[in-house]
Every structure is written in C-alpha cells, then in structure tokens.
Amino acid sequence: MDLLDRVEYRPARFTEDFEAVYRLRYHAYRREGFIPENAERICKDDLDDQPNCRIVGVYLDGQLVSSLRVHHVTTEHRQSASMTVYSDLLDPMVDRGVEFVDPSRFTADYDASLEYPALPFLTLRIAAMASVYYDADYCLAIVRPEHAAFYKRVFLSQEWAEQRSYDGLAFPVCLYAAEVPVIRDQVYSRFPFFMSTQTEQRMMFGLGDRHEAAMTVRPTARFAYAEGVRRAAIA
C-alpha cells in the first residue's frame, strides 16, 4: 500500500505513450529470448489496435516500470489474446452472453522487477480494476505455465485449458480464469491494495476511447479501503 503512493497509471493516449510500452515489451521479451530481433525494437501486434483494448503504463517515481494490456470481451468485441488461442472454448461462452476481462502482455523493466518484488501486484491491479468496472463474469489469464501458481494463489484462478502455442512467442501458454463475483471480496480481504474507487476506475476505462482517457491516474486503494471499513462499521 505504501508503494502505491509513488505510483501513477498512464493509459496510453499518444504515439509516444504506445511506443514507450512497445519498447518496454521488446526489451523484456528479448532479454528472455522470447521474440526475434526487429529493426524497430518494439513489440506490437494487431490486438493493440482493437476498440476494446486499453494499454496502461505503470510509472514509479515518474519512470515507466511495467505495463499491461486489457481487452473487454463481449459479443460485440471478441478480440483478445485468450480469444486468439482458445476461441474454441471461449466463443460459445461469449455467444451465451458471458463477458471477460482479458489482461495480456504483462511486461516489466528488469531492474525494477528486482528492486520492487511487489511490481506484479501493482501492475495486475489494473486487471482487478477492469474486472470490477466492466462487471465482467471472469478475468482470464493466458500465462506461462510457471506463472500459473501466482494466479491461483492471488486471484484464486482455475485452470480452464491445456498448454497451447501463442503465435510469435517462444513459450507455451495455458488458460486460467477467476470468477469475478465469487472471488472479488476474498481478494480484497487478503490484498486490499487491489481495491479502487469508482472514480479511479472511470478515469482508467470509462472516458470514451483510449485517446480520450485520463493523462494520469493516481491509485485510490487507501480511500477505497477506508470507505469499506467505514461501511462495515455502520453495518
């Protein structure tokens, strides 16, 4: 919670915002040998340009340290990373009206990840906010198998599908999902820094298309937690 006081979230709006995130991705993936070199030294795909996409950079003391891409999957907008790999499983659910928040392209600066072990929590807080704002049925996680334990422990995610290949990446992925209405209060109770106010959620995701998003969003976990405590005391 204390580290959040030094954090700001910046939904990508301008060319320089997107390019900074794409360069961060490139260096993170290249360090691990997950993607081939390219002359532009960026990592970008068609999913970054979809209307149901929001790309957010996490800045610590003014420096970009991590980023996350979030898709809101509905019957109207089905584009997302998980839908690309597991459409045979997910499309029938979307046909029935099930909605997903699908975070992907979680990447972090190597030095910052060593200095701040809490960086994954600060970054995935974006997905937690999106899940609540969009009132999603499930928050998906298309992750490397070795990262699955984190999602099971923190978000109580359950495995939905076997390992598959993701085009352009040199490692397999597997699909996990957390049922948002079921796990939300449990996650908040264990990790209150995931909490957020409606104002923060709206500034991140609710201001029209991504070119109209807020320039900077400050975390409101302290306020949301205090409000939760106040309401519990009244009840």
PDB file of C-alpha atoms in Angstrom:
ATOM      1  CA  MET A   1       0.000   0.000   0.000  1.00  0.00           C
ATOM      2  CA  ASP A   2       2.863   2.409   0.786  1.00  0.00           C
ATOM      3  CA  LEU A   3       4.453   1.789  -2.605  1.00  0.00           C
ATOM      4  CA  LEU A   4       1.216   2.832  -4.302  1.00  0.00           C
ATOM      5  CA  ASP A   5       1.878   6.371  -3.034  1.00  0.00           C
ATOM      6  CA  ARG A   6       4.761   6.537  -5.531  1.00  0.00           C
ATOM      7  CA  VAL A   7       2.798   5.053  -8.443  1.00  0.00           C
ATOM      8  CA  GLU A   8       0.778   6.576 -11.222  1.00  0.00           C
ATOM      9  CA  TYR A   9      -1.030   4.789 -14.022  1.00  0.00           C
ATOM     10  CA  ARG A  10      -0.991   6.282 -17.506  1.00  0.00           C
ATOM     11  CA  PRO A  11      -3.467   4.915 -20.051  1.00  0.00           C
ATOM     12  CA  ALA A  12      -1.680   5.164 -23.399  1.00  0.00           C
ATOM     13  CA  ARG A  13      -3.128   8.004 -25.486  1.00  0.00           C
ATOM     14  CA  PHE A  14      -0.451   9.405 -27.741  1.00  0.00           C
ATOM     15  CA  THR A  15       2.081   7.853 -30.100  1.00  0.00           C
ATOM     16  CA  GLU A  16       4.906   8.316 -27.610  1.00  0.00           C
ATOM     17  CA  ASP A  17       2.887   6.550 -24.883  1.00  0.00           C
ATOM     18  CA  PHE A  18       2.334   3.493 -27.043  1.00  0.00           C
ATOM     19  CA  GLU A  19       5.900   3.413 -28.312  1.00  0.00           C
ATOM     20  CA  ALA A  20       7.288   3.526 -24.765  1.00  0.00           C
ATOM     21  CA  VAL A  21       5.195   0.469 -23.847  1.00  0.00           C
ATOM     22  CA  TYR A  22       6.099  -1.361 -27.061  1.00  0.00           C
ATOM     23  CA  ARG A  23       9.805  -0.760 -26.377  1.00  0.00           C
ATOM     24  CA  LEU A  24       9.433  -1.994 -22.806  1.00  0.00           C
ATOM     25  CA  ARG A  25       7.800  -5.161 -24.106  1.00  0.00           C
ATOM     26  CA  TYR A  26      10.505  -5.657 -26.697  1.00  0.00           C
ATOM     27  CA  HIS A  27      13.371  -5.394 -24.223  1.00  0.00           C
ATOM     28  CA  ALA A  28      11.622  -7.657 -21.705  1.00  0.00           C
ATOM     29  CA  TYR A  29      10.912 -10.369 -24.284  1.00  0.00           C
ATOM     30  CA  ARG A  30      14.290 -10.077 -25.960  1.00  0.00           C
ATOM     31  CA  ARG A  31      16.073 -10.472 -22.648  1.00  0.00           C
ATOM     32  CA  GLU A  32      14.449 -13.886 -22.294  1.00  0.00           C
ATOM     33  CA  GLY A  33      14.819 -14.765 -25.982  1.00  0.00           C
ATOM     34  CA  PHE A  34      11.052 -14.992 -26.428  1.00  0.00           C
ATOM     35  CA  ILE A  35      10.835 -12.990 -29.652  1.00  0.00           C
ATOM     36  CA  PRO A  36      13.208 -12.418 -32.589  1.00  0.00           C
ATOM     37  CA  GLU A  37      15.001  -9.122 -33.085  1.00  0.00           C
ATOM     38  CA  ASN A  38      13.421  -6.469 -35.252  1.00  0.00           C
ATOM     39  CA  ALA A  39      14.737  -3.200 -36.608  1.00  0.00           C
ATOM     40  CA  GLU A  40      12.069  -1.097 -34.882  1.00  0.00           C
ATOM     41  CA  ARG A  41      12.938  -2.598 -31.470  1.00  0.00           C
ATOM     42  CA  ILE A  42       9.282  -2.724 -30.485  1.00  0.00           C
ATOM     43  CA  CYS A  43       6.800  -5.498 -29.695  1.00  0.00           C
ATOM     44  CA  LYS A  44       3.335  -4.819 -31.095  1.00  0.00           C
ATOM     45  CA  ASP A  45       0.503  -6.785 -32.687  1.00  0.00           C
ATOM     46  CA  ASP A  46      -2.932  -6.205 -34.179  1.00  0.00           C
ATOM     47  CA  LEU A  47      -4.648  -6.689 -30.814  1.00  0.00           C
ATOM     48  CA  ASP A  48      -3.110  -3.425 -29.615  1.00  0.00           C
ATOM     49  CA  ASP A  49      -5.283  -1.512 -32.091  1.00  0.00           C
ATOM     50  CA  GLN A  50      -8.666  -3.044 -31.252  1.00  0.00           C
ATOM     51  CA  PRO A  51     -11.509  -0.821 -29.967  1.00  0.00           C
ATOM     52  CA  ASN A  52     -11.968  -2.964 -26.844  1.00  0.00           C
ATOM     53  CA  CYS A  53      -8.320  -2.544 -25.832  1.00  0.00           C
ATOM     54  CA  ARG A  54      -6.757  -0.318 -23.182  1.00  0.00           C
ATOM     55  CA  ILE A  55      -2.978  -0.231 -22.709  1.00  0.00           C
ATOM     56  CA  VAL A  56      -1.693   1.120 -19.417  1.00  0.00           C
ATOM     57  CA  GLY A  57       1.804   2.007 -18.291  1.00  0.00           C
ATOM     58  CA  VAL A  58       2.789   1.821 -14.630  1.00  0.00           C
ATOM     59  CA  TYR A  59       5.107   4.645 -13.571  1.00  0.00           C
ATOM     60  CA  LEU A  60       7.076   4.596 -10.335  1.00  0.00           C
ATOM     61  CA  ASP A  61       8.637   7.907  -9.330  1.00  0.00           C
ATOM     62  CA  GLY A  62       7.949   9.084 -12.867  1.00  0.00           C
ATOM     63  CA  GLN A  63       9.667   6.161 -14.614  1.00  0.00           C
ATOM     64  CA  LEU A  64       7.891   3.546 -16.728  1.00  0.00           C
ATOM     65  CA  VAL A  65       8.449   0.237 -14.915  1.00  0.00           C
ATOM     66  CA  SER A  66       5.743  -2.074 -16.267  1.00  0.00           C
ATOM     67  CA  SER A  67       2.689  -2.238 -18.496  1.00  0.00           C
ATOM     68  CA  LEU A  68      -0.444  -4.251 -19.095  1.00  0.00           C
ATOM     69  CA  ARG A  69      -2.870  -4.604 -21.990  1.00  0.00           C
ATOM     70  CA  VAL A  70      -6.542  -5.214 -21.184  1.00  0.00           C
ATOM     71  CA  HIS A  71      -9.336  -6.318 -23.523  1.00  0.00           C
ATOM     72  CA  HIS A  72     -13.005  -6.299 -22.572  1.00  0.00           C
ATOM     73  CA  VAL A  73     -14.519  -9.252 -24.427  1.00  0.00           C
ATOM     74  CA  THR A  74     -18.214  -9.099 -25.302  1.00  0.00           C
ATOM     75  CA  THR A  75     -20.482 -10.403 -28.053  1.00  0.00           C
ATOM     76  CA  GLU A  76     -19.740  -7.206 -29.987  1.00  0.00           C
ATOM     77  CA  HIS A  77     -15.979  -7.156 -29.422  1.00  0.00           C
ATOM     78  CA  ARG A  78     -14.354 -10.589 -29.215  1.00  0.00           C
ATOM     79  CA  GLN A  79     -10.747  -9.658 -29.913  1.00  0.00           C
ATOM     80  CA  SER A  80      -8.221 -10.553 -27.225  1.00  0.00           C
ATOM     81  CA  ALA A  81      -5.157 -12.700 -26.614  1.00  0.00           C
ATOM     82  CA  SER A  82      -7.078 -15.546 -24.974  1.00  0.00           C
ATOM     83  CA  MET A  83      -9.711 -15.484 -27.683  1.00  0.00           C
ATOM     84  CA  THR A  84      -6.959 -15.834 -30.287  1.00  0.00           C
ATOM     85  CA  VAL A  85      -5.588 -19.016 -28.725  1.00  0.00           C
ATOM     86  CA  TYR A  86      -8.684 -20.542 -27.101  1.00  0.00           C
ATOM     87  CA  SER A  87     -11.562 -19.381 -29.300  1.00  0.00           C
ATOM     88  CA  ASP A  88     -12.967 -22.908 -29.482  1.00  0.00           C
ATOM     89  CA  LEU A  89     -13.541 -22.836 -25.716  1.00  0.00           C
ATOM     90  CA  LEU A  90     -14.428 -19.178 -25.202  1.00  0.00           C
ATOM     91  CA  ASP A  91     -16.562 -18.320 -28.248  1.00  0.00           C
ATOM     92  CA  PRO A  92     -19.515 -20.493 -27.148  1.00  0.00           C
ATOM     93  CA  MET A  93     -19.447 -18.771 -23.757  1.00  0.00           C
ATOM     94  CA  VAL A  94     -19.445 -15.322 -25.347  1.00  0.00           C
ATOM     95  CA  ASP A  95     -22.357 -16.447 -27.539  1.00  0.00           C
ATOM     96  CA  ARG A  96     -24.271 -17.059 -24.292  1.00  0.00           C
ATOM     97  CA  GLY A  97     -23.518 -13.522 -23.080  1.00  0.00           C
ATOM     98  CA  VAL A  98     -20.552 -14.237 -20.810  1.00  0.00           C
ATOM     99  CA  GLU A  99     -18.152 -11.289 -20.621  1.00  0.00           C
ATOM    100  CA  PHE A 100     -14.419 -11.446 -19.958  1.00  0.00           C
ATOM    101  CA  VAL A 101     -11.655  -9.108 -18.969  1.00  0.00           C
ATOM    102  CA  ASP A 102      -8.532 -10.438 -20.627  1.00  0.00           C
ATOM    103  CA  PRO A 103      -5.211  -8.942 -19.453  1.00  0.00           C
ATOM    104  CA  SER A 104      -2.146  -9.759 -21.519  1.00  0.00           C
ATOM    105  CA  ARG A 105       1.331  -8.512 -22.483  1.00  0.00           C
ATOM    106  CA  PHE A 106       2.284  -8.029 -18.824  1.00  0.00           C
ATOM    107  CA  THR A 107       5.891  -6.874 -19.053  1.00  0.00           C
ATOM    108  CA  ALA A 108       8.236  -5.181 -16.605  1.00  0.00           C
ATOM    109  CA  ASP A 109      11.576  -3.450 -16.554  1.00  0.00           C
ATOM    110  CA  TYR A 110      14.142  -5.995 -15.399  1.00  0.00           C
ATOM    111  CA  ASP A 111      15.942  -3.798 -12.866  1.00  0.00           C
ATOM    112  CA  ALA A 112      12.670  -2.505 -11.424  1.00  0.00           C
ATOM    113  CA  SER A 113      11.341  -6.048 -11.026  1.00  0.00           C
ATOM    114  CA  LEU A 114      14.396  -6.939  -8.947  1.00  0.00           C
ATOM    115  CA  GLU A 115      14.166  -3.813  -6.809  1.00  0.00           C
ATOM    116  CA  TYR A 116      10.410  -3.968  -6.277  1.00  0.00           C
ATOM    117  CA  PRO A 117       9.064  -7.507  -5.779  1.00  0.00           C
ATOM    118  CA  ALA A 118       5.568  -6.018  -5.471  1.00  0.00           C
ATOM    119  CA  LEU A 119       5.619  -4.893  -9.102  1.00  0.00           C
ATOM    120  CA  PRO A 120       3.368  -7.743 -10.341  1.00  0.00           C
ATOM    121  CA  PHE A 121       0.724  -6.706  -7.800  1.00  0.00           C
ATOM    122  CA  LEU A 122       0.941  -3.040  -8.801  1.00  0.00           C
ATOM    123  CA  THR A 123       0.547  -3.996 -12.456  1.00  0.00           C
ATOM    124  CA  LEU A 124      -2.216  -6.580 -12.130  1.00  0.00           C
ATOM    125  CA  ARG A 125      -4.178  -4.110 -10.048  1.00  0.00           C
ATOM    126  CA  ILE A 126      -5.153  -2.732 -13.469  1.00  0.00           C
ATOM    127  CA  ALA A 127      -6.848  -6.027 -14.329  1.00  0.00           C
ATOM    128  CA  ALA A 128      -8.618  -6.071 -10.964  1.00  0.00           C
ATOM    129  CA  MET A 129      -9.986  -2.584 -11.636  1.00  0.00           C
ATOM    130  CA  ALA A 130     -11.109  -3.503 -15.143  1.00  0.00           C
ATOM    131  CA  SER A 131     -12.902  -6.608 -13.898  1.00  0.00           C
ATOM    132  CA  VAL A 132     -14.975  -4.533 -11.484  1.00  0.00           C
ATOM    133  CA  TYR A 133     -15.557  -1.575 -13.794  1.00  0.00           C
ATOM    134  CA  TYR A 134     -16.806  -3.732 -16.668  1.00  0.00           C
ATOM    135  CA  ASP A 135     -18.737  -6.018 -14.316  1.00  0.00           C
ATOM    136  CA  ALA A 136     -17.056  -8.969 -16.030  1.00  0.00           C
ATOM    137  CA  ASP A 137     -18.072 -12.536 -15.331  1.00  0.00           C
ATOM    138  CA  TYR A 138     -14.480 -13.783 -15.471  1.00  0.00           C
ATOM    139  CA  CYS A 139     -10.990 -12.352 -15.524  1.00  0.00           C
ATOM    140  CA  LEU A 140      -8.857 -14.519 -17.768  1.00  0.00           C
ATOM    141  CA  ALA A 141      -5.139 -15.185 -17.530  1.00  0.00           C
ATOM    142  CA  ILE A 142      -3.241 -16.533 -20.508  1.00  0.00           C
ATOM    143  CA  VAL A 143       0.120 -17.201 -18.880  1.00  0.00           C
ATOM    144  CA  ARG A 144       3.291 -19.224 -18.982  1.00  0.00           C
ATOM    145  CA  PRO A 145       2.823 -22.483 -17.031  1.00  0.00           C
ATOM    146  CA  GLU A 146       5.452 -21.487 -14.463  1.00  0.00           C
ATOM    147  CA  HIS A 147       3.444 -18.363 -13.607  1.00  0.00           C
ATOM    148  CA  ALA A 148       0.161 -20.194 -13.076  1.00  0.00           C
ATOM    149  CA  ALA A 149       0.753 -20.717  -9.352  1.00  0.00           C
ATOM    150  CA  PHE A 150       0.778 -16.949  -8.811  1.00  0.00           C
ATOM    151  CA  TYR A 151      -2.675 -16.524 -10.369  1.00  0.00           C
ATOM    152  CA  LYS A 152      -4.043 -19.490  -8.460  1.00  0.00           C
ATOM    153  CA  ARG A 153      -2.741 -18.121  -5.163  1.00  0.00           C
ATOM    154  CA  VAL A 154      -3.568 -14.445  -5.596  1.00  0.00           C
ATOM    155  CA  PHE A 155      -6.736 -14.483  -7.726  1.00  0.00           C
ATOM    156  CA  LEU A 156      -7.984 -18.000  -6.952  1.00  0.00           C
ATOM    157  CA  SER A 157      -7.892 -18.677 -10.682  1.00  0.00           C
ATOM    158  CA  GLN A 158      -8.745 -22.112 -12.012  1.00  0.00           C
ATOM    159  CA  GLU A 159      -7.207 -23.848 -14.990  1.00  0.00           C
ATOM    160  CA  TRP A 160      -9.523 -23.931 -17.978  1.00  0.00           C
ATOM    161  CA  ALA A 161      -7.418 -25.348 -20.772  1.00  0.00           C
ATOM    162  CA  GLU A 162      -4.225 -27.141 -21.638  1.00  0.00           C
ATOM    163  CA  GLN A 163      -0.991 -25.636 -22.904  1.00  0.00           C
ATOM    164  CA  ARG A 164      -1.001 -24.244 -26.408  1.00  0.00           C
ATOM    165  CA  SER A 165       1.233 -22.138 -28.624  1.00  0.00           C
ATOM    166  CA  TYR A 166       0.809 -18.402 -28.977  1.00  0.00           C
ATOM    167  CA  ASP A 167       1.906 -17.179 -32.384  1.00  0.00           C
ATOM    168  CA  GLY A 168       5.023 -15.048 -32.146  1.00  0.00           C
ATOM    169  CA  LEU A 169       6.118 -16.194 -28.691  1.00  0.00           C
ATOM    170  CA  ALA A 170       8.713 -18.862 -28.000  1.00  0.00           C
ATOM    171  CA  PHE A 171       6.952 -20.365 -24.992  1.00  0.00           C
ATOM    172  CA  PRO A 172       3.664 -22.201 -24.398  1.00  0.00           C
ATOM    173  CA  VAL A 173       0.732 -20.637 -22.585  1.00  0.00           C
ATOM    174  CA  CYS A 174      -2.132 -22.016 -20.553  1.00  0.00           C
ATOM    175  CA  LEU A 175      -5.532 -20.535 -19.753  1.00  0.00           C
ATOM    176  CA  TYR A 176      -6.756 -19.702 -16.249  1.00  0.00           C
ATOM    177  CA  ALA A 177      -9.874 -17.858 -15.161  1.00  0.00           C
ATOM    178  CA  ALA A 178     -11.139 -16.195 -11.995  1.00  0.00           C
ATOM    179  CA  GLU A 179     -14.893 -15.850 -11.472  1.00  0.00           C
ATOM    180  CA  VAL A 180     -15.054 -12.181 -10.525  1.00  0.00           C
ATOM    181  CA  PRO A 181     -18.285 -12.036  -8.462  1.00  0.00           C
ATOM    182  CA  VAL A 182     -17.175 -15.077  -6.449  1.00  0.00           C
ATOM    183  CA  ILE A 183     -13.573 -14.139  -5.678  1.00  0.00           C
ATOM    184  CA  ARG A 184     -13.672 -10.334  -5.558  1.00  0.00           C
ATOM    185  CA  ASP A 185     -14.345  -9.868  -1.836  1.00  0.00           C
ATOM    186  CA  GLN A 186     -11.915 -12.630  -0.911  1.00  0.00           C
ATOM    187  CA  VAL A 187      -9.162 -10.986  -2.934  1.00  0.00           C
ATOM    188  CA  TYR A 188      -9.931  -7.563  -1.453  1.00  0.00           C
ATOM    189  CA  SER A 189      -9.822  -9.004   2.049  1.00  0.00           C
ATOM    190  CA  ARG A 190      -6.407 -10.590   1.514  1.00  0.00           C
ATOM    191  CA  PHE A 191      -4.928  -7.856  -0.695  1.00  0.00           C
ATOM    192  CA  PRO A 192      -6.677  -4.524  -0.014  1.00  0.00           C
ATOM    193  CA  PHE A 193      -4.301  -2.626  -2.315  1.00  0.00           C
ATOM    194  CA  PHE A 194      -6.304  -4.123  -5.224  1.00  0.00           C
ATOM    195  CA  MET A 195      -9.272  -2.002  -4.163  1.00  0.00           C
ATOM    196  CA  SER A 196     -10.176   1.145  -6.095  1.00  0.00           C
ATOM    197  CA  THR A 197     -12.844   3.816  -6.156  1.00  0.00           C
ATOM    198  CA  GLN A 198     -15.359   4.194  -8.965  1.00  0.00           C
ATOM    199  CA  THR A 199     -13.671   7.475  -9.871  1.00  0.00           C
ATOM    200  CA  GLU A 200     -10.326   5.759 -10.455  1.00  0.00           C
ATOM    201  CA  GLN A 201     -11.987   3.018 -12.489  1.00  0.00           C
ATOM    202  CA  ARG A 202     -13.826   5.544 -14.636  1.00  0.00           C
ATOM    203  CA  MET A 203     -10.671   7.591 -15.269  1.00  0.00           C
ATOM    204  CA  MET A 204      -8.870   4.442 -16.368  1.00  0.00           C
ATOM    205  CA  PHE A 205     -11.546   2.822 -18.522  1.00  0.00           C
ATOM    206  CA  GLY A 206     -14.633   4.988 -18.825  1.00  0.00           C
ATOM    207  CA  LEU A 207     -13.619   8.129 -20.694  1.00  0.00           C
ATOM    208  CA  GLY A 208     -14.590   7.158 -24.240  1.00  0.00           C
ATOM    209  CA  ASP A 209     -11.972   5.628 -26.498  1.00  0.00           C
ATOM    210  CA  ARG A 210      -8.362   5.309 -25.411  1.00  0.00           C
ATOM    211  CA  HIS A 211      -7.371   8.635 -26.961  1.00  0.00           C
ATOM    212  CA  GLU A 212      -9.711  10.373 -24.501  1.00  0.00           C
ATOM    213  CA  ALA A 213      -8.527   8.546 -21.370  1.00  0.00           C
ATOM    214  CA  ALA A 214      -7.103  10.423 -18.415  1.00  0.00           C
ATOM    215  CA  MET A 215      -3.491  11.531 -18.720  1.00  0.00           C
ATOM    216  CA  THR A 216      -2.580  10.219 -15.273  1.00  0.00           C
ATOM    217  CA  VAL A 217      -4.496   8.117 -12.764  1.00  0.00           C
ATOM    218  CA  ARG A 218      -3.473   8.067  -9.122  1.00  0.00           C
ATOM    219  CA  PRO A 219      -4.223   4.910  -7.087  1.00  0.00           C
ATOM    220  CA  THR A 220      -7.153   5.207  -4.682  1.00  0.00           C
ATOM    221  CA  ALA A 221      -6.725   1.964  -2.740  1.00  0.00           C
ATOM    222  CA  ARG A 222      -6.361   3.777   0.593  1.00  0.00           C
ATOM    223  CA  PHE A 223      -9.630   5.664   0.069  1.00  0.00           C
ATOM    224  CA  ALA A 224     -11.484   2.573  -1.124  1.00  0.00           C
ATOM    225  CA  TYR A 225     -10.226   0.544   1.823  1.00  0.00           C
ATOM    226  CA  ALA A 226     -11.144   3.256   4.327  1.00  0.00           C
ATOM    227  CA  GLU A 227     -14.625   3.507   2.818  1.00  0.00           C
ATOM    228  CA  GLY A 228     -15.018  -0.264   3.061  1.00  0.00           C
ATOM    229  CA  VAL A 229     -14.046  -0.183   6.733  1.00  0.00           C
ATOM    230  CA  ARG A 230     -16.492   2.665   7.389  1.00  0.00           C
ATOM    231  CA  ARG A 231     -19.370   0.833   5.753  1.00  0.00           C
ATOM    232  CA  ALA A 232     -18.572  -2.358   7.641  1.00  0.00           C
ATOM    233  CA  ALA A 233     -18.604  -0.435  10.921  1.00  0.00           C
ATOM    234  CA  ILE A 234     -22.004   1.089  10.121  1.00  0.00           C
ATOM    235  CA  ALA A 235     -23.430  -2.283   9.133  1.00  0.00           C
TER     236      ALA A 235
END
